[in-house]
Amino acid sequence: MAELLRYEQVEISYRGRPAVRDVSFTLHEGEILGIVGESGSGKSTLIRAAMGLLGPSGAVTRGDILYRGRSLPTLTQEELRRINGPELGMIFQNAGASFCPVRTVGSQFYESAAAHGRVSRQDFTEHAVDLLEKIGFADGRRILNSYPFELSGGMQQRVGIAAAMLLKPSVLLADEPTSALDVFVQKQVVEEMLLLRKEFGTAIILVTHNIGVVGAMADHVLVLKDGGAVEFGRTQQVMNAPENAYTKKLMSAVPRLKKQRENRTDEGMIHAG
Ligand SMILES: Nc1ncnc2c1ncn2[C@@H]1O[C@H](COP(=O)(O)OP(=O)(O)OP(=O)(O)O)[C@@H](O)[C@H]1O
Ligand SMILES: [Mg+2]
């Protein structure tokens, strides 16, 4: 499988102060990496850096982030705009906030697709309605015709998930995509992400506090603490036999986990955490 994303000893700083230190991993086509760790450990920082979304005070200060061999931190804004969306897709931690309040969901969806030279409006609309209905909306067409402020927080989150997935990115960076959603909708979103991987070989980085979702989805897990990687390995290994003391503590905070991995059912996994 082709290598898509490579972090090489990456340090990321805000105003010169490191928030992430010496993190390395490689993501190949179709792989899912789970990133876990306490609040403030640097999870969002780590994935936002790939897309050049650290804000004016943030920068990659050591190492490199490579997408298909191209160094992302050295790209211009224009080059990043071409990659962000169809190549690197982001589901934001608070996806609702990234929508323009005065334009319908549908027109914003279509604009982002058209910017990257994709499909006709009609094909696009059908595809969007279909995806929205697969992630739990009864009437996808109504959602496309809605303004963001007409939707609840959880609905906006799902719209943000659909916006990223519609472009079928090579790498989907998902920052707590399902935390605001109830378990049934969580399950539908997880299934759609897995389908995207199966159909298009999409690689996924999934940031989450929900160890159950990591167990159900991820091939590898990276554990972050205070900006550093304290453990990295295959999901089974990290969850069942963690080596690091912090990872052990993190895993033991999910008491039902071991039993769930024994009788692994999707429903059960998603209830954890
Ligand atoms: N724009 C910013 N300017 C300055 N410091 C920042 C900025 N964004 C994040 N930080 C700092 O970087 C560190 C990591 O933050 P980050 O948002 O990456 O954590 P996180 O692991 O995603 O946390 P959470 O689970 O709460 O979302 C924190 O100390 C935070 O205060
Ligand atoms: Mg975060």
XYZ file of C-alpha atoms and ligand atoms in Angstrom:
305
model
C 0.000 0.000 0.000
C 1.224 3.458 -0.909
C 2.577 5.736 1.785
C 0.377 8.807 2.158
C 1.405 10.743 5.219
C 4.655 10.701 7.160
C 5.461 12.621 10.325
C 9.212 12.785 10.904
C 10.309 13.842 14.395
C 7.780 16.647 14.295
C 7.854 19.518 16.769
C 5.047 22.074 16.679
C 5.202 25.310 18.655
C 2.921 28.212 19.456
C 4.845 31.479 19.890
C 8.056 29.496 20.052
C 6.848 27.204 22.851
C 6.613 23.531 21.828
C 3.143 21.961 22.169
C 4.105 18.742 20.328
C 7.565 17.188 20.476
C 9.372 14.568 18.416
C 6.373 12.705 16.991
C 6.934 10.231 14.141
C 4.565 7.885 12.349
C 3.678 6.770 8.834
C 0.193 6.326 7.417
C -0.413 4.174 4.347
C -3.425 3.943 2.066
C -6.403 2.393 3.855
C -4.840 2.542 7.330
C -6.589 3.963 10.369
C -4.546 5.563 13.136
C -6.231 6.394 16.432
C -4.760 9.242 18.484
C -5.658 9.329 22.153
C -4.487 11.324 25.161
C -5.767 13.746 27.730
C -7.136 17.193 26.978
C -4.350 19.573 25.990
C -1.912 16.795 25.062
C -1.566 18.116 21.498
C -3.929 15.908 19.465
C -5.635 18.687 17.507
C -2.335 20.524 17.083
C -0.758 17.410 15.593
C -3.359 16.919 12.870
C -4.035 20.590 12.138
C -0.334 21.043 11.376
C -0.667 18.796 8.318
C -3.207 21.141 6.765
C -1.418 24.353 7.703
C -4.203 25.267 10.126
C -2.228 26.225 13.215
C -3.182 29.893 13.096
C -0.769 32.820 13.073
C 1.022 31.823 16.304
C 1.655 28.153 15.408
C 4.342 26.540 13.267
C 6.175 23.279 12.649
C 9.502 24.108 14.282
C 11.405 20.837 13.761
C 11.105 17.740 11.622
C 8.802 17.436 8.636
C 5.308 16.346 7.592
C 5.250 14.715 4.158
C 2.201 14.010 2.023
C 3.063 11.616 -0.816
C 6.643 12.738 -0.344
C 5.900 16.507 -0.454
C 6.853 18.580 2.558
C 3.600 20.191 3.744
C 5.061 22.937 5.973
C 6.942 24.384 2.973
C 3.877 24.696 0.714
C 2.373 28.080 -0.139
C -1.228 28.932 0.868
C -2.263 28.402 -2.757
C -0.650 24.935 -2.889
C -2.283 24.013 0.420
C -5.693 25.130 -0.846
C -5.412 22.628 -3.688
C -4.522 19.778 -1.323
C -6.921 20.610 1.511
C -10.290 19.063 0.738
C -9.758 16.456 -1.978
C -6.404 15.163 -0.676
C -6.432 15.967 3.028
C -9.938 16.256 4.474
C -10.604 17.573 7.961
C -13.517 16.969 10.276
C -13.133 19.692 12.884
C -13.636 19.177 16.595
C -16.389 21.776 16.411
C -17.469 21.325 12.807
C -20.545 23.551 13.022
C -18.392 26.615 13.571
C -16.708 26.255 10.182
C -19.894 26.943 8.194
C -20.914 30.346 6.890
C -24.156 31.268 8.693
C -25.840 33.129 5.818
C -25.641 30.468 3.094
C -27.419 27.135 2.867
C -25.612 23.909 3.625
C -26.135 22.750 0.030
C -24.569 25.810 -1.575
C -21.536 25.528 0.716
C -21.154 21.825 -0.055
C -21.373 22.453 -3.764
C -18.973 25.364 -3.713
C -16.274 23.306 -2.030
C -16.753 20.444 -4.514
C -16.773 22.787 -7.530
C -13.617 24.525 -6.286
C -11.811 21.252 -6.847
C -13.362 20.685 -10.261
C -15.581 17.755 -9.494
C -19.043 16.576 -10.628
C -22.218 18.172 -12.015
C -24.621 19.833 -9.599
C -27.250 17.135 -10.006
C -24.897 14.189 -9.471
C -23.381 16.046 -6.575
C -26.751 16.731 -4.946
C -27.799 13.091 -5.238
C -24.539 11.971 -3.688
C -24.840 14.534 -0.870
C -28.443 13.562 -0.081
C -27.460 9.897 -0.043
C -24.523 10.474 2.318
C -26.572 12.679 4.666
C -29.250 10.016 4.889
C -26.648 7.321 5.564
C -25.390 9.275 8.555
C -28.792 9.468 10.118
C -30.761 12.329 8.533
C -34.280 11.340 7.566
C -34.482 13.943 4.796
C -31.121 14.866 3.246
C -32.678 17.321 0.791
C -34.142 19.362 3.634
C -30.689 19.558 5.245
C -29.124 20.825 2.008
C -31.747 23.580 1.870
C -31.205 24.569 5.508
C -29.042 27.343 6.917
C -26.521 26.131 9.498
C -28.283 28.049 12.314
C -31.461 26.059 11.660
C -29.673 22.874 12.703
C -28.887 21.577 16.189
C -25.258 21.246 17.347
C -25.194 17.499 16.680
C -26.785 18.025 13.254
C -24.153 20.637 12.388
C -21.459 18.197 13.463
C -22.856 15.566 11.096
C -23.051 18.118 8.290
C -19.349 18.848 8.912
C -18.592 15.142 8.708
C -20.486 14.880 5.414
C -18.708 17.965 4.012
C -15.302 16.341 4.525
C -16.369 12.904 3.310
C -18.082 14.175 0.143
C -14.740 15.093 -1.383
C -13.476 11.527 -0.829
C -10.124 12.663 0.500
C -7.085 10.381 0.386
C -6.519 11.105 4.065
C -9.338 11.997 6.429
C -8.231 13.827 9.575
C -11.076 13.483 12.043
C -10.875 15.486 15.267
C -13.364 14.070 17.771
C -15.882 13.530 14.971
C -18.469 11.687 17.002
C -18.186 12.979 20.577
C -21.229 15.242 20.291
C -23.396 12.468 18.837
C -25.591 9.815 20.420
C -24.480 6.190 20.135
C -26.774 5.267 17.258
C -25.589 8.132 15.100
C -21.988 7.441 16.189
C -22.338 3.945 14.861
C -23.652 5.175 11.506
C -20.816 7.688 11.171
C -18.212 5.036 12.014
C -19.736 2.708 9.423
C -19.616 5.411 6.742
C -15.968 6.152 7.523
C -15.134 2.458 7.242
C -17.008 2.302 3.931
C -15.010 5.259 2.612
C -11.829 3.403 3.458
C -13.075 0.205 1.839
C -14.247 1.845 -1.386
C -11.535 4.442 -1.909
C -8.611 3.300 0.238
C -8.994 6.424 2.371
C -6.565 6.550 5.269
C -7.974 7.993 8.479
C -6.490 9.671 11.517
C -9.050 9.546 14.249
C -8.598 11.737 17.304
C -10.938 10.688 20.070
C -11.442 10.275 23.793
C -13.563 7.245 23.044
C -11.325 4.205 23.438
C -14.223 2.040 22.271
C -14.289 3.728 18.868
C -10.496 3.369 18.595
C -10.795 -0.352 19.365
C -13.487 -0.797 16.734
C -11.723 1.159 13.987
C -8.009 1.770 14.355
C -5.154 -0.399 13.081
C -2.596 1.535 15.120
C -2.832 3.753 18.168
C -0.658 6.698 19.143
C -0.846 7.818 22.761
C 0.058 11.456 23.390
C 0.935 12.993 26.719
C 2.161 16.570 27.207
C 2.900 16.809 23.491
C 5.023 13.654 23.312
C 4.235 10.180 21.974
C 4.403 7.850 24.975
C 3.258 4.773 23.079
C 2.671 3.701 19.490
C 1.696 0.268 18.236
C -0.930 -2.019 16.821
C -4.321 -1.385 18.435
C -4.643 -4.879 19.868
C -1.185 -4.627 21.415
C -1.609 -1.143 22.885
C -5.058 -1.881 24.286
C -4.464 -5.353 25.674
C -0.831 -5.111 26.732
C 0.165 -1.449 27.045
C 3.817 -0.892 27.957
C 3.741 2.657 29.164
C 2.414 3.546 32.634
C 0.248 6.374 31.293
C -1.288 4.147 28.608
C -2.032 1.531 31.274
C -3.864 4.168 33.302
C -5.750 5.341 30.227
C -6.820 1.810 29.325
C -7.783 0.867 32.865
C -10.143 3.838 32.889
C -12.291 1.819 30.455
C -13.272 -1.089 32.704
C -15.492 -2.890 30.197
C -12.904 -2.818 27.491
C -11.307 -6.221 27.900
C -14.601 -8.025 27.903
C -15.708 -6.098 24.851
C -12.651 -7.042 22.883
C -13.393 -10.679 23.673
C -16.969 -10.515 22.350
C -16.290 -7.846 19.817
C -19.512 -6.314 18.548
C -19.705 -2.904 16.954
C -22.546 -1.786 19.184
C -20.696 -2.754 22.355
C -17.470 -1.072 21.316
C -19.100 2.228 20.676
C -20.782 2.300 24.044
C -17.391 2.302 25.786
C -15.623 5.468 26.965
N -3.772 28.711 18.830
C -3.066 28.391 19.913
N -2.224 29.277 20.486
C -1.477 28.966 21.556
N -1.511 27.758 22.165
C -2.324 26.826 21.649
C -3.149 27.093 20.505
N -3.855 25.956 20.236
C -3.493 25.049 21.155
N -2.572 25.555 22.014
C -1.922 24.854 23.145
O -1.342 23.652 22.644
C -1.530 22.577 23.572
C -2.233 21.424 22.853
O -3.545 21.821 22.488
P -4.490 20.923 21.576
O -5.649 21.746 21.205
O -3.657 20.372 20.480
O -4.874 19.775 22.605
P -5.874 18.522 22.423
O -5.100 17.303 22.772
O -6.500 18.578 21.095
O -6.949 18.782 23.571
P -8.549 18.456 23.623
O -8.676 16.988 23.904
O -9.026 19.294 24.764
O -9.142 18.864 22.309
C -2.317 23.161 24.734
O -1.407 23.478 25.745
C -2.944 24.416 24.177
O -3.104 25.384 25.153
Mg -8.447 18.876 20.440
